[in-house]
Amino acid sequence: MIVAFVLLLVVIGSVGFHLISPWWWTPIASNWGYIDDTINLTFWITGFVFVAVLTFMAYCVFRFRHTKGHKAHYEPESAKLEIWLSVLTSLGVIAMLTPGLFVWYQFITVPDGADEFEVLGQQWMWSYRYPGKDGRLGKTDPRNVTADNPFGIDTADPAGQDDVLVQGEDLHLPLDRPVKFLLRSLDVLHDFYVPQFRAKMDMIPGMITYFWITPTRTGTFDILCAELCGVGHHAMRGIVVVEEESAYKDWLAQQPTFAQSLAKANAGTRRVSTLNAGGSVR
Amino acid sequence: MADVTNRDIDYVAPAEVEEEELYHAHSWITKYVFSQDAKVIAIQYSLTAIAIGLVGLVLSWLMRLQLGFPDYFSFIDAEHYYQFITMHGMIMVVYLLTALFLGGFGNYFIPLMVGARDMVFPYVNMLSFWIYLIAVLVLVASFFVEGGPTGAGWTLYPPQTILSGTPGSDGGIVLMLVSLALFIVGFTMGGLNYVVTVLQGRTRGMTMMRLPLTVWGIFIATILALLAFPALFVGAIMMLFDKLLGTSFFMPAIVELGEQLSYGGGSPLLFQHLFWFFGHPEVYIVALPAFGIVSDLISVHARKNIFGYRMMVWALVAIGGLSFIVWAHHMYVSGMNPYFGFFFATTTLIIAIPTALKVYNWVLTLWQGDIHLTLPMLFALAFIVTFVNGGITGLFLGNVVVDVPLSDTMFVVAHFHMVMGVAPLLVIFGSIYHWYPKITGRMLNEGMGQFHFWVTFLGAYAIFFPMHYLGFLGVPRRYYEIGETMFVPDSAQTLSAFITVMTLIVGFSQVVFLFNLVWSLFHGEKADPNPWRATTLEWQTPETPPGHGNFGKALPIVYRWAYDYSVPGAKEDFIPQNMPPSKVSGKKKTKPRRAKRK
Ligand code: HEM
Ligand SMILES: [Cu+2]
Ligand SMILES: [Cu+2]
């Protein structure tokens, strides 16, 4: 009696908690509302199963609990029932998987004409590189990394000279333009994650990974590292500013190109390398 | 005596070998320490697993203290925190749950339930435990080396695992990898035994389709483990080479804190594939024995045959097979080829179908049953609640695009604790309450058991259910502290503190449980040989606890499946598997034979 009641309370409590919980998605700031929709659909389907199965169980516990003289019914199996249940479950699975795969296809298919830029992760900081006037990012290799060339850009590649480098500063993105994030790491795995964008992807030394989004509202959002990357993992933060395209362009124009920063370094005003800045976390 | 001397090889001393049916211990040491009796080995495995599991439990308290009250505990710094999570995760999954289900339950119940006198290879079985013990000691030793244990996360992803930015990247990681390799060696010895004993050691009449589901669950899980652990073994050895010899299996060109390292050409993703090729089946290595055992607990205590036995067996087999082609669902955002997502999401969601069928059959077994709300039954019901909950959130994470925002958040932590932490542990508790009378001859104390059950079930649910919602917010996992953000409201910290308080309460109730285990050993009520009136062979032994050789003079002969409960026309509401058909409808109460043997 009590047991059946508590089981029922667990069901009611779970659903109730879900309905009144103040903890839910942070408001979205990208085009991936489809992901939220898929999750809501999944909630409906699985929530129904959760309530149905556990309520049925609570009922059984209530109705068929042992009383004197009561005897169980003998019924080894029922092929018909099992087939019905398999079919219904399969339908539920298909209902969730189909939209899921459809949205996944969109997620991995970058629209033509998306802007590209690079995020560089290293213990425990973020840096960014934009392609500059020629619209192309220069080649890189970790073997090229020095204090003056923290991105490891190939100095022989002309496409690299006008690349715009952003270090120790916030990331800026223009509103409403599809943008492809090219993700690169110098040392260990990291993961570029902005909760409001509903997107994240690991960064792997030796590889370039990507995802794409279209920012849909202006604002300032946290960037977090979502793949354990050592003792400073939780402190590997950044900020992304989504703004109107004109403001974005003004900001970008103020950032140094690779050629400029090299020239500055060669002019003898050797700045202290920012490379080791992250080391202070330890 | 068989003469095995070969006269042609005179440089080898001639030998005569005595023929032996079953190994017999001759001294206290060979009986209780270096024992070859599966039941003693089972208890050795279980006690070691519980001991190291307690370390894992204490680590979870420390982590929760940090997360719930970030500024109070100055002795927990980031370095320690990451070491705690890593050791906690690895201990719980491998050294506690795997060892307890297979080494503990497998050893105790396989021979008894299939009607064998012991495992097929008792000596190898003994070695299995001692190597496991050494693996545990090596793991414990890593707490005491310079730099402490590894803090790389239980997934041990390179490159960070062996680089200096990660705590314990010297001695700690080496000992962890060595310990894992030893564990796998030891497990393989035991595992071969379990499989061969099920296939070869069954008594007359015990066909495969008459095996209790407990045996089926452990059997399939062992096969999975034998096939999956080698992938981890290979990964561990290669990583040891990368660490100690400077090879680059998993290490690409790396610039660490401005310095060029001499690695180059390796693939971090390769390790992830190896790890999860092991890691996903590992989830089922823990889950399938629980599935099997809980089926039997429900059936016995609802006095009803398990609904759809054949479907239950085939579902176990199907889940086991499918579990080898879903591993990369842990890698949707790893940067692997994104087209893999289509394949792995599909296989992952397909696995939900046989799994759901098992759940349906458990609750359908309750339907029209005669439900005795004993402690084992309560734990079984609680298992269904937490497993349904955790299984459902698996459908979120398996559906590739839904995983993108949720992966590496507290949602994942909540999901896997519910489904592979709490749910299997509830089955373990339930089965201890169920089989303790057979193993010790005494009942566990009911009052303490009730306290333990309610606090553990409701407490664990209150810990992990709300935790999902922190994940929705976007709180990442493996964060020493979330600190100031623009998206996490202050109320989330209140929730986190609540979770920590619940953790300590649930932790306390485990102390009560352990006390009960010891107390009842001396003061528990004397147990009937078959207190739950169950059908399976372990309850029909002539002695309780079962003696060496399990079944006295003659092995039992099996006439029926394991689920003849409440059969119409039968006198009792259960018919033991070894009861001959002629005695079933007999007028007088048939008791299992009690062979006297000294
Ligand atoms: C009441 C008991 C338990 C509590 C309170 C608890 C708590 C925790 C906490 C706080 C974390 C760290 C989460 C984070 O990443 O921020 C964690 C991680 C983990 N726990 Fe538990 N845990 C418990 C039992 C278990 C059990 C029984 C298992 C067995 C499956 C388990 C397996 C793991 C694993 C695999 C990790 C991940 C470690 C990693 O991220 O490397 N835990 N647990
Ligand atoms: Cu990072
Ligand atoms: Cu998996």
Short mmCIF file of C-alpha atoms in Angstrom, two decimals, chain B residues 28-303:
data_model
loop_
_atom_site.label_atom_id
_atom_site.label_comp_id
_atom_site.label_asym_id
_atom_site.label_seq_id
_atom_site.Cartn_x
_atom_site.Cartn_y
_atom_site.Cartn_z
CA TRP B 28 43.36 -23.86 6.49
CA ILE B 29 45.42 -21.78 4.08
CA THR B 30 44.29 -23.66 1.00
CA LYS B 31 40.74 -23.69 2.26
CA TYR B 32 40.28 -20.03 3.08
CA VAL B 33 43.19 -18.08 1.60
CA PHE B 34 44.58 -19.70 -1.52
CA SER B 35 41.28 -21.39 -2.03
CA GLN B 36 40.16 -22.96 -5.27
CA ASP B 37 36.54 -23.22 -4.20
CA ALA B 38 34.48 -20.79 -6.27
CA LYS B 39 32.36 -19.83 -3.27
CA VAL B 40 35.39 -18.75 -1.24
CA ILE B 41 36.83 -16.94 -4.25
CA ALA B 42 33.48 -15.23 -4.69
CA ILE B 43 33.57 -13.92 -1.15
CA GLN B 44 37.18 -12.82 -1.53
CA TYR B 45 36.26 -10.96 -4.71
CA SER B 46 33.23 -9.38 -3.10
CA LEU B 47 34.98 -8.20 0.03
CA THR B 48 37.86 -6.71 -1.96
CA ALA B 49 35.44 -5.00 -4.32
CA ILE B 50 33.40 -3.59 -1.45
CA ALA B 51 36.54 -2.35 0.29
CA ILE B 52 37.80 -0.47 -2.74
CA GLY B 53 34.23 0.63 -3.46
CA LEU B 54 34.20 2.35 -0.09
CA VAL B 55 37.19 4.38 -1.23
CA GLY B 56 35.20 5.35 -4.30
CA LEU B 57 32.26 6.30 -2.09
CA VAL B 58 34.35 8.53 0.16
CA LEU B 59 35.81 10.20 -2.92
CA SER B 60 32.29 11.00 -4.10
CA TRP B 61 31.61 12.75 -0.79
CA LEU B 62 34.72 14.87 -1.19
CA MET B 63 33.76 15.84 -4.73
CA ARG B 64 30.24 16.68 -3.69
CA LEU B 65 31.51 18.79 -0.79
CA GLN B 66 33.51 20.82 -3.25
CA LEU B 67 30.65 21.18 -5.72
CA GLY B 68 28.00 21.93 -3.12
CA PHE B 69 30.09 24.32 -1.03
CA PRO B 70 32.83 25.59 -3.33
CA ASP B 71 34.56 27.96 -0.93
CA TYR B 72 34.52 26.02 2.31
CA PHE B 73 37.03 23.25 1.90
CA SER B 74 40.47 24.62 1.28
CA PHE B 75 42.09 21.18 1.32
CA ILE B 76 40.28 20.28 -1.91
CA ASP B 77 42.13 22.15 -4.62
CA ALA B 78 41.62 21.72 -8.35
CA GLU B 79 44.39 19.19 -8.63
CA HIS B 80 42.85 16.98 -5.93
CA TYR B 81 39.39 17.40 -7.32
CA TYR B 82 40.38 16.02 -10.71
CA GLN B 83 42.20 13.16 -9.05
CA PHE B 84 39.09 12.39 -7.01
CA ILE B 85 36.77 12.23 -10.02
CA THR B 86 39.15 10.05 -11.96
CA MET B 87 39.75 7.55 -9.20
CA HIS B 88 36.09 7.56 -8.18
CA GLY B 89 34.92 6.84 -11.73
CA MET B 90 37.44 4.11 -12.44
CA ILE B 91 36.99 2.44 -9.07
CA MET B 92 33.22 2.38 -9.29
CA VAL B 93 32.97 1.08 -12.83
CA VAL B 94 35.81 -1.39 -13.04
CA TYR B 95 37.05 -2.34 -9.60
CA LEU B 96 33.69 -2.34 -7.83
CA LEU B 97 30.85 -3.15 -10.20
CA THR B 98 32.63 -5.35 -12.73
CA ALA B 99 34.50 -7.25 -10.06
CA LEU B 100 31.46 -7.66 -7.83
CA PHE B 101 29.04 -8.80 -10.52
CA LEU B 102 31.36 -11.16 -12.36
CA GLY B 103 34.02 -12.12 -9.83
CA GLY B 104 31.65 -12.08 -6.87
CA PHE B 105 28.19 -13.08 -8.06
CA GLY B 106 29.50 -15.01 -11.06
CA ASN B 107 31.70 -17.22 -8.94
CA TYR B 108 29.10 -17.86 -6.30
CA PHE B 109 26.07 -18.49 -8.44
CA ILE B 110 27.19 -19.99 -11.72
CA PRO B 111 28.30 -23.37 -10.32
CA LEU B 112 25.41 -23.52 -7.86
CA MET B 113 22.76 -22.52 -10.35
CA VAL B 114 23.89 -24.74 -13.20
CA GLY B 115 24.31 -27.68 -10.84
CA ALA B 116 28.11 -27.99 -10.93
CA ARG B 117 30.46 -28.82 -8.09
CA ASP B 118 32.78 -25.94 -8.90
CA MET B 119 34.16 -23.89 -11.76
CA VAL B 120 35.72 -25.89 -14.54
CA PHE B 121 39.24 -24.56 -13.91
CA PRO B 122 39.50 -23.99 -10.16
CA TYR B 123 43.21 -23.22 -10.12
CA VAL B 124 42.95 -20.55 -12.80
CA ASN B 125 39.97 -19.22 -10.92
CA MET B 126 42.10 -18.77 -7.82
CA LEU B 127 44.80 -16.99 -9.82
CA SER B 128 42.11 -14.68 -11.18
CA PHE B 129 41.33 -13.38 -7.71
CA TRP B 130 44.94 -12.91 -6.66
CA ILE B 131 45.77 -10.96 -9.78
CA TYR B 132 42.69 -8.84 -9.19
CA LEU B 133 43.88 -8.17 -5.66
CA ILE B 134 47.29 -7.10 -6.93
CA ALA B 135 45.59 -4.82 -9.47
CA VAL B 136 43.65 -3.19 -6.63
CA LEU B 137 46.79 -2.78 -4.55
CA VAL B 138 48.63 -1.17 -7.46
CA LEU B 139 45.69 1.18 -7.90
CA VAL B 140 45.76 2.08 -4.22
CA ALA B 141 49.52 2.57 -4.39
CA SER B 142 48.99 5.32 -6.93
CA PHE B 143 47.48 7.45 -4.15
CA PHE B 144 50.84 7.44 -2.44
CA VAL B 145 53.31 8.10 -5.23
CA GLU B 146 54.90 11.45 -5.94
CA GLY B 147 52.34 13.62 -7.73
CA GLY B 148 49.45 11.46 -6.60
CA PRO B 149 46.99 9.41 -8.67
CA THR B 150 46.08 10.40 -12.18
CA GLY B 151 43.57 13.21 -12.66
CA ALA B 152 42.95 12.60 -16.34
CA GLY B 153 39.30 11.57 -15.96
CA TRP B 154 38.31 7.93 -16.01
CA THR B 155 38.37 8.09 -19.80
CA LEU B 156 42.14 8.72 -19.71
CA TYR B 157 42.06 10.66 -22.98
CA PRO B 158 45.49 11.39 -24.40
CA PRO B 159 47.36 13.64 -24.95
CA GLN B 160 46.55 15.33 -21.63
CA THR B 161 46.73 12.09 -19.64
CA ILE B 162 50.50 11.94 -19.95
CA LEU B 163 51.30 15.65 -20.14
CA SER B 164 52.36 17.79 -17.22
CA GLY B 165 49.21 19.94 -17.14
CA THR B 166 47.32 16.98 -15.69
CA PRO B 167 47.79 15.88 -12.07
CA GLY B 168 49.43 12.51 -11.57
CA SER B 169 50.91 12.41 -15.07
CA ASP B 170 54.03 10.63 -13.85
CA GLY B 171 53.76 7.78 -11.37
CA GLY B 172 50.00 8.07 -11.06
CA ILE B 173 49.13 7.32 -14.66
CA VAL B 174 51.73 4.57 -14.97
CA LEU B 175 50.29 2.76 -11.98
CA MET B 176 46.75 3.24 -13.26
CA LEU B 177 47.63 1.69 -16.63
CA VAL B 178 49.54 -1.17 -15.03
CA SER B 179 46.67 -1.80 -12.66
CA LEU B 180 44.17 -1.91 -15.53
CA ALA B 181 46.34 -4.30 -17.48
CA LEU B 182 46.59 -6.57 -14.44
CA PHE B 183 42.87 -6.36 -13.86
CA ILE B 184 42.25 -7.49 -17.42
CA VAL B 185 44.67 -10.40 -17.13
CA GLY B 186 43.00 -11.51 -13.91
CA PHE B 187 39.53 -11.02 -15.28
CA THR B 188 40.28 -13.04 -18.41
CA MET B 189 41.19 -16.03 -16.27
CA GLY B 190 37.99 -15.79 -14.30
CA GLY B 191 35.91 -14.94 -17.34
CA LEU B 192 36.99 -18.00 -19.29
CA ASN B 193 35.96 -20.05 -16.32
CA TYR B 194 32.49 -18.55 -16.14
CA VAL B 195 31.83 -19.08 -19.82
CA VAL B 196 33.19 -22.62 -19.94
CA THR B 197 31.38 -23.60 -16.78
CA VAL B 198 28.06 -22.45 -18.18
CA LEU B 199 28.71 -24.25 -21.44
CA GLN B 200 30.28 -27.42 -20.08
CA GLY B 201 29.50 -27.76 -16.41
CA ARG B 202 25.71 -27.95 -16.40
CA THR B 203 24.13 -30.87 -14.63
CA ARG B 204 21.88 -33.43 -16.32
CA GLY B 205 18.69 -31.88 -17.59
CA MET B 206 19.92 -28.29 -17.29
CA THR B 207 19.54 -27.19 -20.88
CA MET B 208 20.53 -23.68 -21.83
CA MET B 209 16.88 -22.67 -22.01
CA ARG B 210 16.33 -23.89 -18.45
CA LEU B 211 19.04 -21.66 -17.01
CA PRO B 212 17.89 -18.98 -14.59
CA LEU B 213 18.19 -15.49 -16.08
CA THR B 214 20.81 -14.65 -13.46
CA VAL B 215 23.12 -17.10 -15.16
CA TRP B 216 22.19 -15.83 -18.59
CA GLY B 217 22.93 -12.25 -17.59
CA ILE B 218 26.31 -13.06 -16.11
CA PHE B 219 27.12 -15.38 -19.00
CA ILE B 220 26.46 -12.82 -21.72
CA ALA B 221 28.15 -10.07 -19.72
CA THR B 222 31.25 -12.22 -19.38
CA ILE B 223 31.38 -12.85 -23.10
CA LEU B 224 31.14 -9.11 -23.67
CA ALA B 225 33.92 -8.50 -21.19
CA LEU B 226 36.17 -11.10 -22.78
CA LEU B 227 35.73 -9.41 -26.14
CA ALA B 228 35.79 -5.80 -24.95
CA PHE B 229 38.57 -5.67 -22.39
CA PRO B 230 41.30 -6.49 -24.92
CA ALA B 231 40.65 -3.14 -26.59
CA LEU B 232 41.36 -1.38 -23.31
CA PHE B 233 44.37 -3.60 -22.76
CA VAL B 234 45.85 -2.57 -26.09
CA GLY B 235 45.12 1.08 -25.37
CA ALA B 236 46.72 0.90 -21.95
CA ILE B 237 49.87 -0.78 -23.23
CA MET B 238 50.28 1.68 -26.10
CA MET B 239 49.77 4.58 -23.76
CA LEU B 240 52.37 3.15 -21.40
CA PHE B 241 54.78 3.08 -24.36
CA ASP B 242 53.94 6.68 -25.20
CA LYS B 243 54.58 7.65 -21.61
CA LEU B 244 57.66 5.58 -20.84
CA LEU B 245 59.39 5.01 -24.16
CA GLY B 246 58.43 8.20 -25.95
CA THR B 247 56.52 6.49 -28.75
CA SER B 248 53.67 8.38 -30.43
CA PHE B 249 50.75 6.02 -30.82
CA PHE B 250 48.30 8.58 -29.53
CA MET B 251 50.47 11.69 -29.59
CA PRO B 252 50.47 14.18 -32.47
CA ALA B 253 52.89 17.12 -32.71
CA ILE B 254 52.28 19.15 -29.58
CA VAL B 255 53.24 22.55 -28.26
CA GLU B 256 52.91 22.44 -24.51
CA LEU B 257 52.98 25.81 -22.76
CA GLY B 258 55.09 27.25 -25.56
CA GLU B 259 57.46 24.33 -25.74
CA GLN B 260 57.71 21.91 -28.69
CA LEU B 261 57.48 18.31 -27.56
CA SER B 262 59.18 15.49 -29.43
CA TYR B 263 55.95 13.62 -30.14
CA GLY B 264 54.44 13.49 -33.61
CA GLY B 265 52.20 11.54 -35.93
CA GLY B 266 49.96 9.78 -33.41
CA SER B 267 46.18 9.91 -33.14
CA PRO B 268 44.28 10.93 -30.02
CA LEU B 269 41.06 9.76 -31.67
CA LEU B 270 42.45 6.25 -32.03
CA PHE B 271 42.60 5.96 -28.26
CA GLN B 272 39.04 7.18 -27.92
CA HIS B 273 37.84 4.47 -30.29
CA LEU B 274 39.75 1.81 -28.39
CA PHE B 275 38.53 3.14 -25.07
CA TRP B 276 34.88 3.21 -26.03
CA PHE B 277 35.04 -0.07 -27.90
CA PHE B 278 35.66 -1.32 -24.39
CA GLY B 279 33.73 1.39 -22.58
CA HIS B 280 30.33 0.92 -24.09
CA PRO B 281 30.16 -2.85 -23.67
CA GLU B 282 31.42 -2.14 -20.15
CA VAL B 283 28.12 -0.40 -19.45
CA TYR B 284 26.37 -3.62 -20.35
CA ILE B 285 28.90 -5.73 -18.48
CA VAL B 286 27.51 -3.97 -15.43
CA ALA B 287 23.92 -3.87 -16.63
CA LEU B 288 23.31 -7.39 -17.98
CA PRO B 289 24.04 -9.23 -14.72
CA ALA B 290 21.72 -6.74 -13.05
CA PHE B 291 19.06 -7.44 -15.70
CA GLY B 292 19.37 -11.16 -15.12
CA ILE B 293 19.38 -11.02 -11.35
CA VAL B 294 16.50 -8.60 -11.10
CA SER B 295 14.40 -10.86 -13.32
CA ASP B 296 14.87 -13.64 -10.81
CA LEU B 297 14.24 -11.41 -7.80
CA ILE B 298 10.98 -10.22 -9.31
CA SER B 299 9.88 -13.69 -10.28
CA VAL B 300 10.60 -15.26 -6.88
CA HIS B 301 9.05 -12.52 -4.82
CA ALA B 302 6.02 -12.08 -7.07
CA ARG B 303 5.54 -15.88 -7.01
#
